[in-house]
Coordinates of C-alpha atoms in Angstrom, one line a residue:
M1 CA 16.6 -32.0 133.5
Q2 CA 15.0 -29.0 131.7
N3 CA 16.9 -25.7 131.8
K4 CA 15.2 -22.9 133.7
L5 CA 16.5 -20.0 131.7
I6 CA 17.7 -19.3 128.3
K7 CA 19.8 -16.4 126.7
V8 CA 19.1 -16.2 123.1
N9 CA 22.0 -14.2 122.1
P10 CA 25.4 -14.0 123.8
S11 CA 25.1 -10.1 123.8
D12 CA 21.6 -10.1 125.6
N13 CA 21.3 -8.6 129.1
V14 CA 18.0 -10.5 129.7
A15 CA 17.0 -14.2 129.7
V16 CA 13.7 -16.0 129.1
A17 CA 12.2 -18.1 131.9
L18 CA 11.6 -21.6 130.5
I19 CA 9.4 -22.7 133.5
N20 CA 7.7 -20.7 136.3
L21 CA 10.3 -19.3 138.9
E22 CA 9.6 -18.5 142.5
A23 CA 10.9 -15.4 144.4
G24 CA 13.9 -16.3 146.4
E25 CA 15.0 -19.1 144.2
V26 CA 18.6 -19.2 143.3
I27 CA 19.5 -20.4 139.7
S28 CA 23.0 -21.4 138.5
F29 CA 23.3 -19.7 135.1
E30 CA 26.4 -19.1 133.0
N31 CA 28.8 -19.6 135.7
E32 CA 27.1 -17.4 138.3
D33 CA 24.2 -17.6 140.7
I34 CA 21.1 -15.5 140.1
K35 CA 18.6 -14.9 142.8
V36 CA 15.1 -14.5 141.6
M37 CA 13.7 -11.3 143.1
S38 CA 10.1 -11.8 142.3
D39 CA 7.8 -14.6 140.9
V40 CA 8.4 -15.0 137.2
K41 CA 6.0 -16.8 134.9
A42 CA 7.3 -19.0 132.2
K43 CA 7.9 -17.0 128.9
H44 CA 8.7 -13.7 130.7
K45 CA 12.1 -12.0 130.9
I46 CA 14.3 -11.8 133.8
A47 CA 17.2 -9.2 134.3
L48 CA 20.7 -10.5 134.1
D49 CA 22.1 -7.2 135.2
T50 CA 20.8 -4.3 137.4
F51 CA 19.3 -1.7 135.1
N52 CA 19.0 2.0 136.0
D53 CA 16.5 4.4 134.5
G54 CA 17.3 4.8 130.9
D55 CA 19.5 1.7 130.5
K56 CA 19.1 -0.2 127.2
I57 CA 17.8 -3.7 127.1
F58 CA 19.0 -6.1 124.6
M59 CA 17.5 -9.4 123.4
Y60 CA 18.2 -11.5 120.3
G61 CA 21.2 -9.3 120.1
V62 CA 19.2 -6.2 119.3
L63 CA 17.9 -3.3 121.3
V64 CA 14.2 -4.1 122.4
G65 CA 13.6 -1.5 125.1
K66 CA 14.8 0.7 127.9
A67 CA 14.3 0.7 131.7
N68 CA 12.2 3.4 133.1
Q69 CA 13.2 2.7 136.7
T70 CA 15.7 0.7 138.5
I71 CA 15.3 -3.1 137.8
K72 CA 17.3 -5.3 140.0
K73 CA 19.3 -8.3 138.7
G74 CA 17.0 -11.2 138.9
D75 CA 13.8 -9.3 138.7
V76 CA 11.0 -9.7 136.0
L77 CA 10.6 -7.2 133.2
T78 CA 7.1 -5.8 132.9
I79 CA 5.3 -3.1 131.0
D80 CA 5.6 -1.0 134.2
N81 CA 9.4 -1.0 134.3
V82 CA 10.3 -1.3 130.5
K83 CA 9.4 1.0 127.7
H84 CA 9.6 0.3 123.9
Q85 CA 12.7 1.4 122.3
S86 CA 14.4 0.3 119.0
A87 CA 17.3 1.0 116.9
K88 CA 16.9 3.5 114.0
V89 CA 18.4 2.8 110.6
S90 CA 18.8 5.1 107.6
Q91 CA 20.8 3.1 105.1
K92 CA 22.5 -0.2 104.1
T93 CA 25.9 -0.2 106.0
D94 CA 27.1 -3.8 105.1
T95 CA 26.3 -7.0 103.3
I96 CA 25.7 -9.9 105.4
G97 CA 27.0 -13.2 104.0
W98 CA 25.0 -16.4 104.1
T99 CA 26.0 -20.0 104.8
K100 CA 23.4 -22.1 103.2
P101 CA 22.1 -25.2 105.2
D102 CA 22.9 -28.7 104.0
V103 CA 19.9 -29.6 101.8
S104 CA 21.6 -32.6 99.9
Q105 CA 19.1 -35.1 101.3
W106 CA 16.2 -32.9 99.9
E107 CA 17.4 -32.2 96.5
D108 CA 15.7 -35.0 94.8
K109 CA 12.5 -34.7 96.8
T110 CA 9.3 -33.7 95.1
F111 CA 5.6 -32.9 96.0
M112 CA 2.6 -33.8 94.0
G113 CA 1.1 -30.6 92.7
Y114 CA -1.1 -28.9 90.1
H115 CA 1.1 -27.6 87.2
R116 CA -0.1 -24.3 85.6
E117 CA 0.8 -23.1 82.1
D118 CA 2.8 -20.2 83.5
G119 CA 5.3 -22.6 85.2
Q120 CA 3.8 -22.3 88.7
V121 CA 2.6 -25.2 90.6
G122 CA -0.2 -25.3 93.0
T123 CA -0.7 -27.2 96.2
A124 CA -4.5 -27.0 95.7
N125 CA -6.8 -26.9 92.8
V126 CA -9.5 -24.3 93.4
W127 CA -12.3 -22.7 91.5
L128 CA -12.8 -19.4 93.1
F129 CA -15.9 -17.2 93.3
F130 CA -15.5 -13.5 94.4
P131 CA -17.2 -10.1 94.0
L132 CA -15.5 -6.9 92.8
V133 CA -17.7 -4.9 95.2
F134 CA -19.5 -5.7 98.6
C135 CA -22.9 -5.2 96.9
E136 CA -22.5 -8.6 95.4
N137 CA -21.7 -10.3 98.7
R138 CA -25.3 -11.7 99.0
N139 CA -25.1 -13.3 95.5
I140 CA -21.8 -14.9 96.3
E141 CA -23.4 -16.3 99.6
L142 CA -26.3 -17.6 97.5
L143 CA -23.9 -19.4 95.1
K144 CA -21.9 -20.7 98.0
D145 CA -25.0 -22.3 99.4
I146 CA -26.1 -23.8 96.0
F147 CA -22.6 -25.2 95.1
E148 CA -21.6 -26.5 98.4
K149 CA -25.0 -28.4 98.9
E150 CA -24.6 -30.0 95.5
L151 CA -20.9 -30.5 95.1
L152 CA -19.3 -31.0 98.5
T153 CA -19.4 -33.7 101.1
Q154 CA -22.3 -33.3 103.4
K155 CA -21.7 -33.9 107.1
S156 CA -23.9 -33.9 110.1
S157 CA -22.8 -31.2 112.4
N158 CA -22.3 -32.0 116.0
H159 CA -23.3 -28.5 117.1
R160 CA -26.4 -28.7 115.0
M161 CA -27.4 -31.9 116.5
L162 CA -26.8 -30.5 120.0
L163 CA -29.1 -27.6 119.3
R164 CA -31.6 -30.0 117.9
S165 CA -31.6 -32.2 121.0
L166 CA -32.0 -29.0 123.1
V167 CA -35.0 -27.8 120.9
N168 CA -36.6 -31.3 121.3
E169 CA -35.6 -31.7 125.0
G170 CA -38.2 -34.0 126.7
Q171 CA -39.6 -35.4 123.4
D172 CA -39.2 -38.7 121.9
E173 CA -35.6 -39.3 120.6
V174 CA -35.1 -37.4 117.4
Q175 CA -33.7 -39.2 114.5
V176 CA -30.7 -37.6 112.8
E177 CA -31.1 -37.4 109.1
K178 CA -27.9 -38.4 107.7
E179 CA -27.0 -37.5 104.1
Q180 CA -24.9 -39.7 101.9
A181 CA -21.3 -38.4 102.0
T182 CA -20.4 -37.8 98.3
N183 CA -18.1 -35.7 96.3
V184 CA -19.0 -34.8 92.7
F185 CA -15.5 -34.0 91.8
D186 CA -12.2 -35.5 92.8
N187 CA -9.6 -32.9 91.8
I188 CA -11.3 -29.5 92.3
E189 CA -12.5 -27.5 95.4
V190 CA -14.9 -24.6 95.1
K191 CA -14.3 -21.7 97.3
F192 CA -15.9 -18.3 97.9
I193 CA -14.7 -14.9 99.0
T194 CA -16.6 -11.9 100.2
H195 CA -15.3 -8.5 101.3
P196 CA -16.4 -5.1 102.4
G197 CA -14.5 -3.1 99.6
G198 CA -14.8 -2.1 95.9
C199 CA -16.6 1.3 96.5
G200 CA -17.1 3.9 99.1
G201 CA -13.4 4.5 99.7
I202 CA -10.7 6.3 97.9
R203 CA -10.0 5.2 94.4
Q204 CA -6.5 3.9 95.5
D205 CA -8.2 1.4 97.8
S206 CA -10.2 -0.1 94.9
E207 CA -7.1 -0.3 92.7
S208 CA -5.3 -2.0 95.5
L209 CA -8.2 -4.5 96.0
A210 CA -8.1 -5.2 92.2
R211 CA -4.4 -6.1 92.6
L212 CA -5.1 -8.4 95.4
L213 CA -7.8 -10.2 93.7
A214 CA -5.8 -10.4 90.5
G215 CA -3.1 -12.0 92.7
Y216 CA -5.6 -14.6 93.9
V217 CA -6.4 -15.5 90.3
K218 CA -2.7 -15.8 89.4
N219 CA -1.9 -17.8 92.5
P220 CA -1.0 -21.3 91.4
N221 CA -3.6 -22.8 93.7
V222 CA -6.4 -21.4 91.5
A223 CA -7.6 -23.0 88.4
G224 CA -10.1 -20.3 87.4
A225 CA -12.6 -17.8 88.8
T226 CA -16.1 -16.6 88.6
V227 CA -16.2 -12.8 89.3
L228 CA -19.3 -10.8 90.1
S229 CA -19.8 -7.1 89.5
L230 CA -22.7 -4.7 90.2
G231 CA -21.6 -2.2 87.5
C232 CA -21.5 1.2 89.1
Q233 CA -18.8 0.7 91.8
N234 CA -15.3 2.1 91.9
L235 CA -13.6 -1.2 91.2
Q236 CA -14.7 -1.5 87.6
I237 CA -14.2 -4.8 85.6
D238 CA -11.7 -2.8 83.5
I239 CA -9.6 -2.0 86.5
F240 CA -9.5 -5.6 87.6
N241 CA -8.7 -6.8 84.1
K242 CA -5.8 -4.3 83.9
A243 CA -4.5 -5.4 87.2
L244 CA -4.6 -9.1 86.1
E245 CA -3.0 -8.2 82.8
A246 CA -0.2 -6.4 84.7
I247 CA 0.9 -9.4 86.8
S248 CA -0.2 -12.1 84.3
P249 CA 0.0 -10.8 80.7
D250 CA -0.4 -14.2 79.3
N251 CA -3.2 -15.4 81.6
K252 CA -4.6 -18.7 80.3
K253 CA -7.0 -19.4 83.2
P254 CA -10.6 -19.0 82.6
V255 CA -12.2 -15.9 84.3
L256 CA -15.9 -15.6 84.0
M257 CA -17.3 -12.2 84.5
Y258 CA -20.9 -11.1 85.4
E259 CA -22.2 -7.7 85.8
Q260 CA -25.6 -7.5 87.6
Q261 CA -26.7 -4.2 86.2
Q262 CA -26.4 -5.6 82.6
M263 CA -28.1 -8.8 83.2
G264 CA -31.5 -8.0 84.7
T265 CA -32.9 -10.0 87.5
V266 CA -30.9 -11.9 90.1
D267 CA -32.6 -15.1 89.0
E268 CA -31.4 -14.6 85.4
M269 CA -27.9 -13.8 86.5
L270 CA -27.5 -16.7 88.9
G271 CA -28.8 -19.1 86.3
A272 CA -26.2 -18.1 83.7
I273 CA -23.4 -18.2 86.4
I274 CA -24.4 -21.7 87.6
K275 CA -24.5 -23.2 84.1
N276 CA -21.3 -21.6 82.8
S277 CA -19.4 -22.1 86.1
F278 CA -20.4 -25.7 86.4
E279 CA -19.0 -26.4 82.9
A280 CA -15.7 -24.7 83.7
I281 CA -15.4 -26.5 87.0
K282 CA -15.9 -29.8 85.2
E283 CA -13.0 -28.9 82.9
A284 CA -10.8 -27.8 85.7
N285 CA -11.5 -31.2 87.5
K286 CA -9.5 -32.8 84.8
I287 CA -6.3 -31.4 86.2
E288 CA -4.3 -33.9 88.2
R289 CA -1.4 -33.8 90.6
Q290 CA 2.0 -34.5 89.1
P291 CA 5.5 -34.4 90.7
A292 CA 7.1 -31.0 91.2
P293 CA 10.5 -30.1 92.7
L294 CA 10.5 -28.3 96.1
S295 CA 11.8 -25.1 94.3
K296 CA 8.1 -24.8 93.2
L297 CA 7.0 -24.0 96.8
K298 CA 6.2 -20.4 97.8
V299 CA 5.9 -20.3 101.5
G300 CA 4.2 -17.4 103.4
L301 CA 5.6 -16.9 107.0
E302 CA 3.1 -15.7 109.5
C303 CA 2.7 -15.4 113.3
G304 CA -0.3 -14.6 115.4
G305 CA -1.2 -14.9 118.9
S306 CA 2.4 -15.0 119.8
D307 CA 3.9 -15.7 123.3
G308 CA 7.2 -15.4 124.9
F309 CA 8.3 -18.7 123.5
S310 CA 7.4 -18.0 119.8
G311 CA 10.8 -16.3 119.1
I312 CA 12.9 -19.2 120.5
S313 CA 10.9 -22.3 119.2
A314 CA 8.3 -21.9 116.4
N315 CA 9.7 -18.9 114.7
P316 CA 13.3 -20.0 114.5
T317 CA 11.9 -23.3 113.2
L318 CA 10.2 -21.5 110.3
G319 CA 13.4 -19.6 109.8
Y320 CA 15.4 -22.7 109.4
T321 CA 12.8 -24.2 107.1
S322 CA 12.7 -21.1 105.1
D323 CA 16.4 -21.3 104.7
M324 CA 16.2 -24.8 103.5
L325 CA 13.6 -24.0 101.0
V326 CA 15.6 -21.0 99.7
A327 CA 18.7 -23.1 99.3
L328 CA 16.6 -25.6 97.3
G329 CA 15.5 -22.8 94.9
G330 CA 12.1 -22.1 96.6
T331 CA 10.6 -18.8 97.8
A332 CA 9.7 -17.5 101.3
I333 CA 7.6 -14.3 102.0
L334 CA 8.1 -12.5 105.2
A335 CA 5.5 -9.8 105.9
E336 CA 4.0 -7.9 109.0
F337 CA 6.1 -4.7 108.6
P338 CA 5.1 -3.3 112.1
E339 CA 6.6 -6.5 113.6
L340 CA 10.0 -5.9 111.9
C341 CA 10.5 -2.8 114.0
G342 CA 14.0 -2.7 115.4
V343 CA 15.5 -5.4 113.2
E344 CA 15.6 -3.2 110.1
Q345 CA 19.4 -2.9 110.0
E346 CA 19.8 -6.7 109.7
L347 CA 17.2 -7.0 107.0
V348 CA 18.6 -3.9 105.1
N349 CA 22.2 -5.4 105.2
R350 CA 20.6 -8.8 104.0
C351 CA 19.2 -7.1 100.8
V352 CA 21.1 -8.1 97.7
Q353 CA 20.7 -4.7 96.1
E354 CA 20.9 -1.1 97.5
E355 CA 17.6 -0.3 95.7
K356 CA 15.9 -3.0 97.6
A357 CA 17.2 -1.8 100.9
D358 CA 16.0 1.7 100.0
K359 CA 12.6 0.5 99.1
F360 CA 12.3 -1.5 102.5
L361 CA 13.2 1.5 104.4
S362 CA 10.9 3.8 102.5
L363 CA 8.0 1.4 102.9
M364 CA 8.7 1.0 106.7
Q365 CA 9.0 4.8 107.2
A366 CA 5.8 5.6 105.3
F367 CA 3.9 2.9 107.2
E368 CA 5.1 4.2 110.5
K369 CA 4.2 7.7 109.7
S370 CA 0.7 6.8 108.7
V371 CA 0.4 5.1 112.1
V372 CA 1.8 8.1 113.9
D373 CA -0.5 10.4 112.0
A374 CA -3.4 8.4 113.1
G375 CA -2.6 9.0 116.7
S376 CA -0.8 5.7 117.4
G377 CA 2.6 4.0 116.8
F378 CA 4.3 0.8 116.2
D379 CA 4.9 0.6 120.0
M380 CA 1.2 -0.1 120.5
N381 CA 1.4 -3.3 118.4
P382 CA 1.7 -5.9 121.1
S383 CA -1.9 -7.2 122.1
P384 CA -2.9 -7.9 125.7
G385 CA -2.4 -11.5 125.0
N386 CA 1.1 -10.9 123.9
I387 CA 1.9 -8.8 126.9
K388 CA 0.4 -11.4 129.3
D389 CA 2.7 -14.1 127.8
G390 CA 5.9 -12.1 127.9
L391 CA 6.0 -9.9 124.8
I392 CA 6.0 -6.5 126.5
T393 CA 7.5 -4.2 123.8
D394 CA 7.0 -4.1 120.0
A395 CA 10.7 -4.4 119.5
M396 CA 10.9 -7.5 121.6
K397 CA 7.9 -9.0 119.7
S398 CA 9.5 -8.0 116.3
A399 CA 13.0 -9.4 117.1
G400 CA 11.3 -12.8 117.8
A401 CA 8.8 -12.5 114.8
A402 CA 11.7 -11.7 112.3
K403 CA 13.2 -15.2 113.1
K404 CA 10.6 -16.6 110.8
G405 CA 12.8 -15.2 107.8
G406 CA 15.9 -17.2 108.7
T407 CA 19.2 -15.8 107.5
S408 CA 19.0 -16.0 103.7
P409 CA 19.5 -12.9 101.6
V410 CA 16.5 -10.6 100.8
V411 CA 16.1 -11.0 97.0
D412 CA 13.1 -8.6 96.7
V413 CA 11.0 -6.1 98.6
L414 CA 7.3 -5.9 97.6
D415 CA 4.6 -3.4 98.4
Y416 CA 1.1 -4.6 99.3
G417 CA -0.5 -6.3 96.2
E418 CA 2.8 -6.9 94.3
Y419 CA 3.4 -10.4 93.2
V420 CA 6.5 -12.5 93.9
T421 CA 8.7 -13.0 90.8
E422 CA 12.1 -13.7 92.5
P423 CA 12.9 -17.0 94.1
G424 CA 14.4 -16.5 97.5
L425 CA 13.4 -14.5 100.6
N426 CA 10.9 -11.7 99.7
L427 CA 9.8 -8.9 102.1
L428 CA 6.1 -8.0 101.7
C429 CA 4.6 -4.8 103.1
T430 CA 1.5 -5.7 105.2
P431 CA 0.0 -4.9 108.6
G432 CA 0.7 -7.2 111.5
N433 CA -3.0 -8.3 111.6
D434 CA -2.9 -12.0 111.2
V435 CA -5.7 -12.2 108.5
E436 CA -4.8 -9.1 106.6
S437 CA -1.2 -10.3 106.3
T438 CA -2.1 -14.0 105.4
T439 CA -4.6 -12.6 102.8
A440 CA -1.8 -10.4 101.3
M441 CA 0.8 -13.2 101.1
V442 CA -1.5 -15.5 99.3
G443 CA -2.3 -12.6 96.9
S444 CA 1.4 -12.4 96.4
G445 CA 1.6 -16.0 95.4
A446 CA 2.0 -18.1 98.5
N447 CA 0.9 -21.7 97.8
I448 CA 1.6 -22.7 101.4
V449 CA 1.3 -20.5 104.7
L450 CA 3.1 -21.6 107.8
F451 CA 1.6 -19.8 110.8
T452 CA 3.1 -19.9 114.2
T453 CA 1.2 -19.3 117.5
G454 CA 1.8 -19.4 121.2
L455 CA -1.8 -18.6 122.3
G456 CA -3.8 -20.3 119.6
T457 CA -5.6 -18.9 116.6
P458 CA -7.8 -20.5 113.9
T459 CA -6.9 -18.4 110.9
G460 CA -7.1 -20.1 107.4
N461 CA -7.3 -19.1 103.9
P462 CA -9.8 -19.9 101.0
I463 CA -7.2 -21.0 98.4
T464 CA -4.0 -21.8 100.3
P465 CA -3.4 -24.3 103.1
V466 CA -2.4 -22.8 106.3
I467 CA -0.2 -25.0 108.6
K468 CA -0.4 -24.1 112.4
V469 CA 2.8 -24.4 114.4
S470 CA 2.6 -24.1 118.2
S471 CA 5.5 -22.6 120.2
N472 CA 4.6 -24.9 123.2
S473 CA 3.3 -28.3 123.8
E474 CA 0.7 -27.1 126.2
L475 CA -1.1 -25.3 123.4
A476 CA -0.8 -28.2 121.1
A477 CA -2.5 -30.4 123.7
K478 CA -5.2 -27.9 124.6
M479 CA -6.1 -26.8 121.1
S480 CA -5.3 -30.0 119.1
D481 CA -8.0 -29.3 116.6
I482 CA -6.2 -26.2 115.2
I483 CA -2.4 -27.1 115.6
D484 CA -0.5 -29.1 113.0
V485 CA 3.0 -29.1 114.2
D486 CA 4.3 -28.7 117.9
T487 CA 7.7 -27.2 118.4
G488 CA 7.5 -27.5 122.1
D489 CA 10.3 -30.1 122.1
V490 CA 12.7 -27.2 121.5
I491 CA 11.6 -25.5 124.7
K492 CA 12.0 -28.8 126.6
G493 CA 15.5 -29.3 125.1
E494 CA 14.5 -32.5 123.4
K495 CA 15.0 -31.4 119.8
S496 CA 17.1 -28.7 118.1
I497 CA 15.8 -26.2 115.7
E498 CA 17.4 -28.0 112.8
E499 CA 15.6 -31.2 113.8
M500 CA 12.2 -29.5 114.1
A501 CA 12.8 -28.0 110.6
Q502 CA 13.3 -31.3 109.1
T503 CA 9.9 -32.4 110.7
M504 CA 8.4 -29.2 109.3
L505 CA 9.6 -29.7 105.7
N506 CA 8.4 -33.3 105.7
Y507 CA 5.0 -32.1 106.8
I508 CA 4.9 -29.3 104.2
I509 CA 5.5 -31.8 101.5
E510 CA 2.6 -34.0 102.8
V511 CA 0.2 -31.0 102.9
A512 CA 1.4 -29.7 99.5
S513 CA 0.8 -33.1 98.0
G514 CA -2.8 -33.4 99.4
R515 CA -1.9 -36.5 101.3
I516 CA -2.6 -34.5 104.6
K517 CA -5.1 -31.6 105.1
S518 CA -4.1 -28.8 107.4
K519 CA -6.2 -28.3 110.5
A520 CA -7.5 -25.0 109.2
S521 CA -8.7 -26.7 106.0
L522 CA -10.4 -29.4 107.9
L523 CA -12.1 -26.8 109.9
D524 CA -13.0 -25.0 106.6
Q525 CA -11.6 -21.8 108.0
N526 CA -11.6 -19.5 104.9
D527 CA -10.4 -16.0 106.2
F528 CA -10.1 -13.1 103.8
I529 CA -9.5 -9.5 104.9
P530 CA -8.0 -6.9 102.4
W531 CA -5.9 -4.1 103.8
K532 CA -7.8 -0.9 103.6
R533 CA -5.2 1.8 103.6
G534 CA -7.4 4.9 102.9
V535 CA -10.3 6.5 104.5
S536 CA -14.0 6.2 103.5
L537 CA -15.7 8.9 101.5

C-alpha cells in the first residue's frame, strides 16, 4: 500500500501529501495519529505541528518559510498562511565531507562519442550556423530553409496534412505528396541559432553574448560553425574572436566568418556561404563515433515546470546520478541561482576552496540586489504552476531544486559565460528561466542536459541532447511525447532513488552514444535564449 505522507528530512515540521487527502481523515504517521483539518491535494504540504504567527517552517532540513497566522496541526500550507523566508549566510563555516557512491560496475563502461582535438568528447556532431547580431537573423532563417530542405530527412507533417484537409474540405480526396526520406550525411547534423542580441544594449551585453557563442563553438558537440555579421554592430567579429581565443586558445575547429556590409548583395553573400559551408560540412561528416570513458560526460542539471514531487523524486534522482558521474571523473553543472536561495550555506560548505565559496556568495548577492533594484525579489520566483502544485515559497522550491546537485564537493563556481575547466560539480550563475539556464549550461560545455519537470515542458537545445525526467507517472503518461524517463516509481514506493539513478545513467549512455534520440531532439526543439543582464540603449 502506498504511503500517504512523506517527511523528507528528520528535522522537518511539515510533510508532503503523496495522494489526495480528505478533511477529517486520520493518518497514522511516525507513531502518532494526524487528523487532516482540510482537503489536501497530492504534492502539497501538511503541518506536523501547530504553527503560530511567525513560527519557522522547515523542509529538506532547511528554513523554507514562516507562518503568518495560526496553522493547525494537520492543516494544509498555502500562500495565504505561509510567507517566504530563507536562512542567510555570509561565509564558509565548515567543510562537508563526501562519501562517494559505489560506481565499480560503471568504471569500465563507455559511450560512443565524437572525439575533439582538445580532448573533449561530443555526444553529437553538429555544424552550427549563428549570427553575431539580430540583423542577420533573416539570413540565418534563409540558410536554415535551404540546408534543411536539401540535407535533412523530409517528413510529411500530420498537422500540415490536417490543415490541407480542412482547406480542401468537400473536395475530392487530396493526394499527399510524400517526399523520399533521405539523409545526405550520416555523421553530421546542421543546426541554426537566432537571437535578439548583438547591438542596441550596453556593450557588456554584447561581450557576454560573445562569450556564450564562443562557448557553443568550443562545446564538444560542435564540429565547426558558420558565423554571420552585419558589420556595424556592437558585437564585432574581433570581440567574438577574442572571446573564442580566451576559452579555446588552440582552437582547431573551422569557423567561417561572413560580414554582409563587406560582401555586397544578399545573393552574393549567401552563395559564398552555401559553397564554403557545404565543403566544411562534408569534411566534418568524416568524423565518426568512438568509445569514450564516462568521465568525458559533462551533464547540465535543469528543472522547469516543477511540482511538489520534483524535490523528492526527479531532482534527487539527478542528484544521485550527478554523484555517480562525479565519482567516475565526470562533470556536473548546477545553475539557476535564484533557485538556490536558502541552501547557500550547504553549498558554501561544500566548496573545496574558500575563494570558490566567496565567489558563489558574491554572485548570489549581486544577483539578488539586481532583482531587488528592479522592484522584485527572489521570493517572486515560484510561478503560478509551481504554486498550484505545492511549491508555495522560493525557499521551498529552491531546497528541492538544489537536490539536482547531489552531495559531491563544489569544485568550481562560474559566472555566466565562463567555461567549465574542472571535472566535478560546478555552480554556474544563471537565471531560473528554463531556456536561459539551459542555453547557458550548454555554452559552458554541457554535452548532455538532464531536465526534470512535474508539470511538463518541451525545452530542447540546438546542439546538446536534453533528456526530460518526469517527477510523476501521470505526467509521463499524459505527455509521453516529451518525457524520456519517469521517476514516478519513487513516489509510489516501487523504486529507490539509487535504483532510478542506475536507470538514468544507462539512459544517458544510450543517448550520448546516439542509439536513442531524446524526445526534445525528436521534436526538433531547438531553444536558445541568451541572458540579457543590462538595459537597452
